[in-house]
Amino acid sequence: MKKLFAFLICLQILKPAFAQNNSLNVEQLQAEVKQGIKQAYNASVRIIAYNSELQTGVGGNFSGVVVDKKGHILTAGHAVTPNAIYLVNFPDGRQVKAKGLGVIVSADAGMLVITDKGKWPTAKMGWSSLLENNVPCLSIACPGNLGLNNPTVRFGYISNKLHENGYIQNTCLMEPGDSGGPLFDLQGRVIGIHSRIRDGQEENFETPIDVFRKYWTALQSPQNHTAFIPEDKFSPDKKAEMLKPVPEIAALSSSFKAQAAEFQQTVFAVKDSVQKVSILSTLVNLKGLFPESDLKGKSFFITKSSELSEHPIIEVVSGKFVSAKVLNRDEKNDLALLEVSMEINGGVTLQSINTDSVSFEEVGNFLISPRPKNEGIMSVLGNCFLAIPKSPAAFLGIGVNFNTDTRKISVTALYPERTNAKTENAKGGENDIAIGDVLTRINNESILTVDGLSKELSKYDIDQSVSLQYTKKSGSTYTRDVVLKHYYVAPNVSFDHFREGKSQRRDNFKEALVHDGKLNPADCGGPLYGANGVFYGINIARFCRTTTLAIPAKVIVQFVKESKIIL
């Protein structure tokens, strides 16, 4: 409460924490979101293939949801092999084995069953036939790019209750790894299973939950069902609570115009005067952290370091830019502290920030990312403090993926060093790593998952080397010491699965917050607020289709305290 109180005084916010938009009660909606997460989260699981010989998980992950005490797990048909053994990770850390059951390819429906003994958290099944457009919904699943055992929350609404392709279309962001993950209503009932996406961020498609009701008996049989499939008879429970559409949900951000207008006073555009790159910066108030005499006649901003040279300029009013001095950089968190020789009122008062950790109870909170000239971007907090490891692409110059046919980690792309990123292609010798090669070991340890490779890389710093073993198409195996450097990873819509693209520097963070804000890379560097006025941190990267990363407020405060403001 102290953090919120001090922040409200700083920004002179005299309005209610939640403004009302006509009939939409956003405070009630927020409470329902939190209740839905509470009901559904623990039954949402991460799944990975199990190698009996190695007694460990291998390959890429997918998602699912446990729906009964017998341990039946609903998931996507394209992720399951009948009779195969899988490892299932619950959010509470428990890991159990499960067996693949039936698959209905035409409906992308699949089922597993837990084979270990125990009691499991379960989620209720809803009724997709009762859905209407604009019904709020929650995705609670495990995006592949994050590589986490515990699921991440995203919030949205039903945009097409029955798309022409037979699936439910909704606005909860999805990506590979989410496949099989559950879509819930705000009562925590499963209404769909994540199936597929297109490049538009609004194009997320679910297998309707009623498909699983219709083919429940068939899915008990461990086989791929391709011929005639007997249907089970069912009808919606007459006592089931109806799902009410919220017509205003498509313009939810308009309910927070008052807050966004206040938050907007702390965000400014900043450009690199050499490269002409434009991002955002956050105005910060350093009173109480440094002597008043050192602050007089100056203003201070924090932004994303990797996008700026030594000569940034800040747009202090529309169309007017002033030169800024770089006082300090924190390469580990990609932060830069800037100073301009003029006083600008306001800013985030860092002295008053509570540096305690964000708790799980805050997951699902409504967030706002303000922009200087545009409407703020709404999102929800999807996960607590996370470590984001080094990616093979950005630090080895090697794109990798788990090949579902060969069940190996294959090289999919090569990238040039960042220093001459856009002018030269990657070059190498005849036996150097090439596209199509299979990575087998790192530092003499088997590479079984992409996540495992990233975590091993994170133990090393730039200019240190790792030993990579790889097998070429000819069958020949080679071992090379590869030095970690910075590589340029060009945007790739077909691989990234969204047109807006990822930030260039987006990984290797020891502590980050995750939210589902649809930020462009140019929107990073600005502040992230709770709709109730809490300063959560600074948006640092659009990480992937589902995720934007923010550096937490406590890290921001520590960075500033360690900086020198007199040069």
Coordinates of C-alpha atoms in Angstrom, one line a residue:
M1 CA 0.0 0.0 0.0
K2 CA 2.9 2.4 0.7
K3 CA 4.2 1.9 -2.9
L4 CA 0.8 2.7 -4.3
F5 CA 0.1 5.6 -2.0
A6 CA 3.5 7.3 -2.8
F7 CA 3.0 6.7 -6.6
L8 CA -0.4 8.3 -6.6
I9 CA 0.9 11.4 -4.8
C10 CA 3.7 11.6 -7.3
L11 CA 1.4 11.5 -10.3
Q12 CA -1.4 13.4 -8.6
I13 CA -3.9 10.8 -9.6
L14 CA -7.1 11.8 -7.9
K15 CA -9.3 9.4 -9.9
P16 CA -10.7 6.0 -8.9
A17 CA -8.3 3.1 -9.4
F18 CA -10.7 1.6 -12.0
A19 CA -12.7 4.0 -14.2
Q20 CA -16.0 2.7 -15.5
N21 CA -16.8 2.5 -19.2
N22 CA -20.6 2.6 -19.5
S23 CA -21.9 -0.7 -18.3
L24 CA -18.5 -2.4 -18.0
N25 CA -17.4 -2.8 -14.4
V26 CA -13.7 -3.4 -14.9
E27 CA -13.1 -3.9 -11.2
Q28 CA -15.5 -6.8 -11.2
L29 CA -14.0 -8.1 -14.5
Q30 CA -10.5 -8.0 -12.8
A31 CA -11.8 -10.0 -9.9
E32 CA -13.4 -12.6 -12.2
V33 CA -10.1 -13.0 -14.1
K34 CA -8.3 -13.6 -10.8
Q35 CA -10.9 -16.1 -9.7
G36 CA -10.7 -18.0 -13.0
I37 CA -6.9 -18.3 -12.7
K38 CA -7.3 -19.6 -9.1
Q39 CA -9.8 -22.3 -10.3
A40 CA -7.8 -23.4 -13.4
Y41 CA -4.1 -22.8 -13.0
N42 CA -3.0 -25.9 -11.1
A43 CA -4.6 -28.3 -13.6
S44 CA -2.8 -26.8 -16.5
V45 CA 0.3 -28.9 -17.3
R46 CA 3.5 -28.9 -19.5
I47 CA 4.2 -32.2 -21.3
I48 CA 7.3 -33.5 -22.9
A49 CA 8.2 -36.9 -24.5
Y50 CA 9.9 -39.4 -22.2
N51 CA 13.0 -41.3 -23.2
S52 CA 12.9 -44.6 -21.2
E53 CA 16.5 -45.4 -21.9
L54 CA 17.8 -42.1 -20.7
Q55 CA 14.9 -41.7 -18.1
T56 CA 14.4 -38.1 -18.9
G57 CA 12.3 -35.8 -21.1
V58 CA 13.5 -35.1 -24.7
G59 CA 12.5 -32.8 -27.5
G60 CA 10.0 -29.9 -27.5
N61 CA 7.1 -29.4 -25.0
F62 CA 3.4 -29.0 -25.5
S63 CA 0.6 -28.3 -23.1
G64 CA -2.6 -29.9 -21.7
V65 CA -5.1 -29.9 -18.9
V66 CA -6.2 -32.6 -16.4
V67 CA -10.0 -32.9 -16.4
D68 CA -10.8 -35.8 -14.0
K69 CA -9.5 -37.7 -11.0
K70 CA -8.6 -40.6 -13.3
G71 CA -5.9 -38.4 -14.7
H72 CA -7.2 -37.9 -18.2
I73 CA -5.4 -35.0 -20.0
L74 CA -6.9 -33.2 -22.9
T75 CA -4.4 -31.8 -25.5
A76 CA -3.9 -31.3 -29.2
G77 CA -4.0 -34.2 -31.5
H78 CA -1.0 -33.2 -33.5
A79 CA 1.2 -33.4 -30.3
V80 CA 0.3 -36.9 -29.2
T81 CA 1.5 -40.4 -30.3
P82 CA -0.7 -43.2 -29.1
N83 CA 0.9 -45.4 -26.5
A84 CA 4.0 -43.1 -26.2
I85 CA 5.2 -42.2 -22.7
Y86 CA 5.3 -38.6 -21.6
L87 CA 6.5 -36.6 -18.6
V88 CA 3.8 -34.3 -17.2
N89 CA 4.8 -31.3 -15.1
F90 CA 2.3 -29.7 -12.7
P91 CA 2.7 -26.1 -11.6
D92 CA 3.4 -27.2 -8.1
G93 CA 6.6 -29.0 -9.3
R94 CA 5.3 -32.5 -9.3
Q95 CA 6.3 -34.6 -12.3
V96 CA 4.4 -37.8 -13.4
K97 CA 4.3 -40.1 -16.3
A98 CA 1.4 -40.4 -18.8
K99 CA 0.5 -42.5 -21.8
G100 CA -0.7 -41.3 -25.1
L101 CA -4.3 -42.4 -25.9
G102 CA -6.5 -41.6 -28.8
V103 CA -5.9 -39.0 -31.5
I104 CA -8.5 -37.6 -33.9
V105 CA -6.5 -35.9 -36.6
S106 CA -9.4 -34.2 -38.4
A107 CA -10.4 -32.3 -35.2
D108 CA -6.9 -32.0 -33.7
A109 CA -8.0 -33.6 -30.5
G110 CA -5.8 -35.8 -28.4
M111 CA -5.9 -37.5 -25.0
L112 CA -3.4 -38.8 -22.5
V113 CA -3.8 -40.5 -19.1
I114 CA -1.6 -40.3 -16.1
T115 CA -0.2 -43.7 -15.3
D116 CA 1.4 -42.9 -11.9
K117 CA -0.7 -43.2 -8.8
G118 CA -1.8 -40.1 -7.0
K119 CA -4.3 -37.3 -6.7
W120 CA -4.3 -34.5 -9.2
P121 CA -5.8 -31.0 -9.5
T122 CA -8.5 -31.0 -12.1
A123 CA -10.4 -28.4 -14.2
K124 CA -14.1 -28.7 -15.1
M125 CA -15.1 -29.0 -18.7
G126 CA -17.4 -26.3 -20.0
W127 CA -19.7 -26.2 -23.1
S128 CA -18.4 -24.6 -26.3
S129 CA -21.9 -24.7 -27.7
L130 CA -22.9 -22.1 -25.1
L131 CA -20.2 -19.7 -26.2
E132 CA -21.0 -16.2 -27.7
N133 CA -18.7 -13.7 -29.3
N134 CA -17.1 -11.3 -26.8
V135 CA -17.1 -13.8 -23.9
P136 CA -13.9 -13.2 -21.9
C137 CA -11.4 -16.1 -21.7
L138 CA -8.0 -17.1 -20.3
S139 CA -5.2 -19.1 -21.8
I140 CA -3.1 -20.9 -19.2
A141 CA -0.4 -22.9 -21.0
C142 CA 3.4 -23.1 -21.6
P143 CA 4.7 -21.1 -24.6
G144 CA 7.6 -22.9 -26.2
N145 CA 9.9 -19.9 -26.4
L146 CA 9.7 -19.3 -22.6
G147 CA 10.7 -22.9 -21.8
L148 CA 9.1 -22.9 -18.3
N149 CA 7.6 -25.8 -16.4
N150 CA 4.9 -23.5 -14.9
P151 CA 2.3 -22.1 -17.3
T152 CA 1.8 -18.5 -18.3
V153 CA -1.5 -16.6 -18.3
R154 CA -3.0 -14.6 -21.2
F155 CA -6.3 -12.8 -21.3
G156 CA -8.7 -12.2 -24.2
Y157 CA -12.1 -12.9 -25.6
I158 CA -14.0 -15.0 -28.1
S159 CA -13.9 -13.2 -31.4
N160 CA -15.6 -15.9 -33.5
K161 CA -17.4 -18.7 -31.6
L162 CA -17.3 -21.0 -34.6
H163 CA -14.9 -20.1 -37.3
E164 CA -15.4 -21.5 -40.8
N165 CA -12.7 -24.0 -40.2
G166 CA -14.6 -25.5 -37.3
Y167 CA -12.5 -24.0 -34.5
I168 CA -13.1 -21.3 -31.9
Q169 CA -11.2 -18.0 -32.7
N170 CA -10.0 -15.9 -29.8
T171 CA -7.6 -13.1 -28.9
C172 CA -5.5 -14.9 -26.2
L173 CA -2.0 -15.0 -27.8
M174 CA -0.7 -18.4 -28.6
E175 CA 2.5 -19.9 -30.0
P176 CA 4.2 -23.3 -30.6
G177 CA 4.5 -25.1 -27.2
D178 CA 1.1 -23.8 -26.3
S179 CA -0.4 -26.6 -28.5
G180 CA -2.8 -28.6 -26.4
G181 CA -3.1 -25.9 -23.7
P182 CA -6.5 -25.1 -22.3
L183 CA -8.7 -22.1 -23.0
F184 CA -10.9 -21.3 -19.9
D185 CA -13.9 -19.2 -19.3
L186 CA -13.7 -16.9 -16.2
Q187 CA -15.3 -19.7 -14.1
G188 CA -12.2 -21.8 -14.7
R189 CA -14.0 -24.2 -17.1
V190 CA -12.2 -25.6 -20.2
I191 CA -14.0 -24.3 -23.3
G192 CA -11.3 -25.1 -25.9
I193 CA -7.9 -26.6 -26.5
H194 CA -5.1 -24.7 -28.3
S195 CA -4.7 -25.9 -31.8
R196 CA -3.2 -23.5 -34.3
I197 CA -2.3 -19.9 -35.1
R198 CA -1.8 -17.7 -38.1
D199 CA 0.5 -14.7 -38.4
G200 CA -2.1 -12.2 -37.3
Q201 CA -2.0 -11.8 -33.5
E202 CA -5.8 -12.0 -33.4
E203 CA -5.7 -15.4 -35.2
N204 CA -5.6 -18.0 -32.5
F205 CA -7.7 -21.1 -32.9
E206 CA -9.1 -23.7 -30.5
T207 CA -10.5 -27.2 -30.8
P208 CA -14.0 -26.8 -29.1
I209 CA -14.4 -28.6 -25.8
D210 CA -17.6 -30.2 -27.2
V211 CA -15.4 -32.2 -29.7
F212 CA -13.9 -34.0 -26.7
R213 CA -17.3 -34.7 -25.3
K214 CA -18.5 -36.0 -28.6
Y215 CA -15.6 -38.4 -29.0
W216 CA -14.8 -39.2 -25.4
T217 CA -15.2 -42.9 -25.8
A218 CA -13.1 -43.1 -29.0
L219 CA -10.3 -41.0 -27.4
Q220 CA -9.9 -43.7 -24.7
S221 CA -8.5 -46.1 -27.4
P222 CA -4.8 -45.5 -28.1
Q223 CA -4.9 -45.1 -31.8
N224 CA -5.1 -42.6 -34.6
H225 CA -8.7 -42.4 -35.6
T226 CA -9.0 -41.6 -39.3
A227 CA -12.1 -43.6 -40.4
F228 CA -15.6 -43.4 -39.1
I229 CA -15.6 -42.5 -35.5
P230 CA -18.6 -43.3 -33.3
E231 CA -20.0 -40.3 -31.4
D232 CA -21.1 -40.1 -27.8
K233 CA -24.5 -38.4 -27.2
F234 CA -24.4 -35.4 -24.9
S235 CA -26.2 -32.2 -24.2
P236 CA -25.3 -29.1 -22.2
D237 CA -26.0 -29.1 -18.5
K238 CA -29.2 -27.1 -18.1
K239 CA -27.8 -25.9 -14.7
A240 CA -24.5 -24.7 -16.2
E241 CA -23.9 -21.0 -15.7
M242 CA -24.3 -19.2 -18.9
L243 CA -21.4 -17.2 -20.2
K244 CA -22.3 -13.5 -20.7
P245 CA -20.7 -11.6 -23.5
V246 CA -19.0 -8.3 -22.7
P247 CA -19.4 -6.1 -25.8
E248 CA -17.1 -3.5 -24.5
I249 CA -14.2 -5.9 -24.0
A250 CA -12.7 -5.3 -27.5
A251 CA -12.0 -1.7 -26.4
L252 CA -11.1 -2.5 -22.8
S253 CA -8.2 0.0 -22.9
S254 CA -10.8 2.8 -23.2
S255 CA -11.9 2.0 -19.6
F256 CA -8.5 3.2 -18.4
K257 CA -8.2 6.5 -20.3
A258 CA -7.8 8.5 -17.1
Q259 CA -5.0 6.3 -15.8
A260 CA -3.3 6.1 -19.2
A261 CA -3.4 9.9 -19.5
E262 CA -1.5 10.3 -16.2
F263 CA 0.9 7.5 -17.0
Q264 CA 1.6 9.1 -20.4
Q265 CA 3.3 12.0 -18.6
T266 CA 6.2 9.6 -17.8
V267 CA 6.9 8.2 -21.2
F268 CA 8.9 10.0 -24.0
A269 CA 10.2 9.0 -27.4
V270 CA 14.0 8.6 -27.7
K271 CA 16.0 8.3 -30.9
D272 CA 19.5 7.2 -31.7
S273 CA 20.9 10.2 -33.5
V274 CA 23.3 8.0 -35.5
Q275 CA 21.1 5.0 -36.4
K276 CA 17.8 6.8 -36.3
V277 CA 16.2 4.0 -34.3
S278 CA 13.2 5.2 -32.3
I279 CA 12.1 3.6 -29.0
L280 CA 10.6 4.8 -25.7
S281 CA 12.1 6.1 -22.4
T282 CA 10.7 6.5 -18.9
L283 CA 11.0 9.7 -17.0
V284 CA 12.2 9.0 -13.5
N285 CA 12.3 11.3 -10.4
L286 CA 15.5 10.8 -8.4
K287 CA 14.6 12.9 -5.4
G288 CA 15.7 11.2 -2.2
L289 CA 18.3 9.1 -4.0
F290 CA 20.8 11.9 -4.7
P291 CA 21.4 15.4 -3.2
E292 CA 18.9 18.0 -4.5
S293 CA 21.8 20.2 -5.7
D294 CA 22.9 17.4 -8.1
L295 CA 19.5 17.2 -9.6
K296 CA 18.8 20.9 -10.2
G297 CA 18.2 21.9 -13.8
K298 CA 18.3 18.3 -15.0
S299 CA 15.8 15.5 -15.9
F300 CA 16.6 11.8 -16.0
F301 CA 15.3 8.9 -18.2
I302 CA 15.8 5.2 -18.3
T303 CA 15.5 3.3 -21.6
K304 CA 16.7 0.2 -23.5
S305 CA 20.5 0.4 -23.9
S306 CA 21.1 -1.9 -26.9
E307 CA 19.1 0.4 -29.2
L308 CA 21.1 3.5 -28.5
S309 CA 24.6 4.8 -29.3
E310 CA 26.4 7.5 -27.2
H311 CA 24.3 10.3 -28.8
P312 CA 20.6 9.8 -28.1
I313 CA 18.0 12.6 -28.4
I314 CA 14.7 12.8 -26.5
E315 CA 11.4 14.2 -27.7
V316 CA 10.5 16.4 -24.8
V317 CA 7.5 18.0 -26.5
S318 CA 5.9 17.0 -29.8
G319 CA 8.5 17.5 -32.6
K320 CA 11.2 19.0 -30.3
F321 CA 14.2 16.8 -29.5
V322 CA 17.0 17.7 -27.1
S323 CA 20.3 15.9 -26.7
A324 CA 20.7 13.5 -23.9
K325 CA 23.8 12.3 -22.1
V326 CA 24.3 8.6 -21.3
L327 CA 25.2 8.4 -17.6
N328 CA 25.3 4.7 -17.1
R329 CA 24.6 1.4 -18.9
D330 CA 23.6 -2.0 -17.4
E331 CA 24.3 -4.5 -20.2
K332 CA 23.0 -7.4 -18.2
N333 CA 19.5 -5.8 -18.0
D334 CA 19.8 -3.8 -21.2
L335 CA 19.2 -0.5 -19.3
A336 CA 20.6 3.0 -19.9
L337 CA 20.3 6.0 -17.7
L338 CA 20.1 9.3 -19.6
E339 CA 20.2 13.0 -18.5
V340 CA 18.9 16.1 -20.3
S341 CA 19.8 19.7 -19.2
M342 CA 16.3 20.8 -18.5
E343 CA 13.8 20.2 -15.7
I344 CA 10.6 18.3 -16.6
N345 CA 8.0 17.9 -13.8
G346 CA 6.8 14.5 -12.7
G347 CA 8.3 11.2 -13.4
V348 CA 8.3 7.9 -11.5
T349 CA 9.5 8.5 -7.9
L350 CA 12.0 5.7 -7.5
Q351 CA 12.7 6.4 -3.8
S352 CA 9.2 5.3 -2.8
I353 CA 9.1 2.0 -4.7
N354 CA 8.7 -1.1 -2.6
T355 CA 11.4 -3.5 -3.7
D356 CA 9.6 -6.6 -2.5
S357 CA 9.1 -9.4 -5.1
V358 CA 5.9 -9.6 -7.1
S359 CA 3.8 -12.4 -5.8
F360 CA 1.9 -15.1 -7.6
E361 CA -1.4 -13.5 -6.4
E362 CA -0.7 -10.6 -8.8
V363 CA -0.7 -12.8 -11.8
G364 CA -3.7 -11.8 -14.0
N365 CA -3.6 -8.1 -12.8
F366 CA -4.5 -5.6 -15.5
L367 CA -1.5 -3.7 -16.8
I368 CA -1.0 -0.6 -19.0
S369 CA 2.0 0.3 -21.2
P370 CA 1.6 4.0 -22.0
R371 CA 2.8 5.5 -25.2
P372 CA 3.5 9.2 -25.9
K373 CA 1.2 9.8 -28.8
N374 CA -1.0 6.7 -28.9
E375 CA -3.4 4.8 -26.7
G376 CA -1.8 2.7 -24.0
I377 CA -1.5 -1.0 -24.5
M378 CA -3.5 -3.3 -22.1
S379 CA -2.2 -6.6 -20.9
V380 CA -2.2 -8.9 -17.9
L381 CA 0.7 -10.1 -15.7
G382 CA 1.4 -13.6 -17.0
N383 CA 4.1 -14.8 -14.6
C384 CA 6.4 -13.7 -11.8
F385 CA 10.1 -13.1 -11.8
L386 CA 11.7 -15.4 -14.4
A387 CA 15.2 -16.0 -15.7
I388 CA 15.4 -15.7 -19.5
P389 CA 18.4 -17.8 -20.7
K390 CA 20.8 -17.1 -23.6
S391 CA 19.4 -18.2 -27.0
P392 CA 21.6 -20.3 -29.3
A393 CA 20.6 -17.8 -32.1
A394 CA 21.8 -14.6 -30.4
F395 CA 24.9 -16.0 -28.7
L396 CA 26.1 -18.9 -31.0
G397 CA 24.7 -17.6 -34.2
I398 CA 22.8 -20.9 -34.7
G399 CA 19.1 -21.3 -35.0
V400 CA 17.9 -24.7 -33.7
N401 CA 14.7 -26.6 -33.4
F402 CA 13.5 -30.1 -32.3
N403 CA 12.8 -32.1 -35.4
T404 CA 9.7 -34.2 -34.6
D405 CA 10.5 -36.7 -37.4
T406 CA 14.1 -37.5 -36.5
R407 CA 13.6 -36.6 -32.8
K408 CA 16.9 -34.7 -32.9
I409 CA 18.0 -31.1 -32.3
S410 CA 18.6 -29.8 -35.8
V411 CA 20.3 -26.6 -37.0
T412 CA 17.7 -24.5 -38.8
A413 CA 19.6 -21.2 -39.5
L414 CA 22.9 -19.4 -39.3
Y415 CA 23.4 -15.8 -38.3
P416 CA 26.2 -13.2 -38.8
E417 CA 27.9 -11.3 -36.1
R418 CA 26.0 -8.2 -35.1
T419 CA 28.9 -5.8 -35.9
N420 CA 28.3 -6.3 -39.7
A421 CA 24.9 -7.9 -39.4
K422 CA 23.1 -6.4 -42.3
T423 CA 25.9 -6.4 -44.9
E424 CA 27.6 -9.9 -44.7
N425 CA 26.3 -13.4 -44.7
A426 CA 27.7 -16.0 -42.3
K427 CA 30.7 -17.8 -43.7
G428 CA 32.5 -21.0 -42.6
G429 CA 34.6 -23.9 -43.6
E430 CA 33.4 -27.1 -45.2
N431 CA 33.1 -29.0 -41.9
D432 CA 31.8 -26.1 -39.8
I433 CA 28.3 -26.2 -38.5
A434 CA 25.7 -26.0 -41.3
I435 CA 21.9 -25.9 -41.7
G436 CA 20.6 -29.5 -41.4
D437 CA 23.3 -30.7 -39.0
V438 CA 22.3 -32.3 -35.7
L439 CA 23.6 -31.0 -32.4
T440 CA 24.4 -33.9 -30.1
R441 CA 26.4 -32.6 -27.2
I442 CA 27.5 -29.4 -25.5
N443 CA 30.5 -29.5 -23.1
N444 CA 30.3 -33.3 -23.4
E445 CA 26.7 -33.4 -22.1
S446 CA 23.9 -34.7 -24.4
I447 CA 21.6 -32.1 -25.9
L448 CA 18.1 -33.4 -25.4
T449 CA 16.1 -30.2 -25.5
V450 CA 16.4 -26.7 -26.9
D451 CA 15.8 -25.4 -23.3
G452 CA 18.7 -27.5 -22.0
L453 CA 21.0 -26.0 -24.6
S454 CA 20.0 -22.5 -23.7
K455 CA 20.4 -23.1 -19.9
E456 CA 23.9 -24.5 -20.5
L457 CA 24.9 -21.4 -22.6
S458 CA 23.7 -19.2 -19.8
K459 CA 26.5 -20.4 -17.6
Y460 CA 29.0 -18.6 -19.8
D461 CA 29.8 -15.0 -20.7
I462 CA 30.6 -13.3 -24.0
D463 CA 34.0 -14.2 -25.3
Q464 CA 34.0 -17.5 -23.4
S465 CA 33.8 -20.7 -25.4
V466 CA 31.7 -23.9 -25.3
S467 CA 32.4 -27.2 -26.9
L468 CA 29.8 -28.3 -29.4
Q469 CA 29.5 -31.7 -31.0
Y470 CA 27.4 -32.1 -34.2
T471 CA 26.7 -34.7 -36.8
K472 CA 26.5 -33.8 -40.5
K473 CA 24.2 -35.4 -43.1
S474 CA 27.1 -37.6 -44.2
G475 CA 27.1 -39.2 -40.7
S476 CA 30.5 -37.6 -39.8
T477 CA 30.7 -36.2 -36.3
Y478 CA 32.8 -33.1 -35.4
T479 CA 33.6 -31.2 -32.2
R480 CA 34.3 -27.5 -32.2
D481 CA 35.0 -24.9 -29.6
V482 CA 32.6 -22.0 -30.3
V483 CA 33.1 -18.5 -28.7
L484 CA 30.0 -16.8 -27.5
K485 CA 29.5 -13.5 -29.3
H486 CA 26.5 -11.2 -30.2
Y487 CA 24.8 -12.2 -33.4
Y488 CA 22.2 -10.5 -35.5
V489 CA 18.9 -12.5 -35.8
A490 CA 16.9 -11.0 -38.7
P491 CA 13.1 -10.9 -38.2
N492 CA 11.3 -13.9 -39.7
V493 CA 7.5 -13.7 -39.8
S494 CA 7.1 -17.4 -40.8
F495 CA 9.2 -18.5 -37.9
D496 CA 8.2 -15.9 -35.3
H497 CA 4.5 -16.3 -36.2
F498 CA 3.6 -12.7 -36.0
R499 CA 4.2 -9.8 -38.3
E500 CA 5.3 -7.2 -35.8
G501 CA 8.5 -9.0 -34.9
K502 CA 10.7 -9.6 -31.9
S503 CA 13.1 -7.2 -30.3
Q504 CA 16.7 -7.8 -31.3
R505 CA 18.0 -8.0 -27.7
R506 CA 15.4 -10.1 -25.9
D507 CA 17.1 -12.7 -23.8
N508 CA 19.8 -13.3 -21.2
F509 CA 18.0 -11.6 -18.3
K510 CA 18.4 -12.9 -14.8
E511 CA 15.0 -11.5 -13.7
A512 CA 12.1 -10.4 -15.8
L513 CA 8.3 -10.0 -15.6
V514 CA 6.1 -11.5 -18.3
H515 CA 3.0 -10.0 -19.7
D516 CA 0.9 -10.4 -22.9
G517 CA 1.1 -6.8 -24.1
K518 CA 1.1 -6.6 -27.9
L519 CA 4.1 -4.3 -28.0
N520 CA 6.2 -3.6 -31.0
P521 CA 9.9 -3.5 -30.5
A522 CA 9.7 0.3 -30.8
D523 CA 7.3 0.4 -27.8
C524 CA 10.0 -0.9 -25.5
G525 CA 11.9 1.3 -23.0
G526 CA 8.6 2.8 -21.6
P527 CA 7.1 2.1 -18.2
L528 CA 4.7 -0.7 -17.2
Y529 CA 2.0 0.1 -14.7
G530 CA -0.7 -1.8 -13.0
A531 CA -4.1 -0.3 -13.7
N532 CA -4.3 0.5 -10.0
G533 CA -1.2 2.8 -10.3
V534 CA 1.6 0.5 -9.2
F535 CA 4.9 0.9 -11.2
Y536 CA 5.9 -2.6 -12.2
G537 CA 9.0 -1.8 -14.2
I538 CA 10.2 -0.9 -17.7
N539 CA 9.3 -2.8 -20.9
I540 CA 12.6 -4.2 -22.2
A541 CA 11.7 -6.5 -25.1
R542 CA 9.1 -8.1 -27.2
F543 CA 10.3 -11.6 -26.5
C544 CA 8.0 -13.7 -28.7
R545 CA 4.4 -13.8 -30.1
T546 CA 2.9 -14.4 -26.6
T547 CA 5.2 -12.4 -24.4
T548 CA 6.7 -9.0 -23.6
L549 CA 9.4 -8.8 -21.0
A550 CA 9.8 -6.1 -18.4
I551 CA 12.7 -5.4 -16.0
P552 CA 11.2 -5.2 -12.5
A553 CA 11.0 -2.0 -10.6
K554 CA 13.3 -3.3 -7.9
V555 CA 16.1 -3.9 -10.5
I556 CA 15.5 -0.4 -11.9
V557 CA 16.0 1.2 -8.4
Q558 CA 19.2 -0.8 -7.8
F559 CA 20.5 0.2 -11.2
V560 CA 19.9 3.9 -10.5
K561 CA 21.4 3.7 -7.0
E562 CA 24.6 2.3 -8.5
S563 CA 24.8 5.0 -11.1
K564 CA 26.7 8.3 -11.0
I565 CA 24.8 11.3 -12.0
I566 CA 27.7 13.8 -12.0
L567 CA 30.1 13.6 -14.9

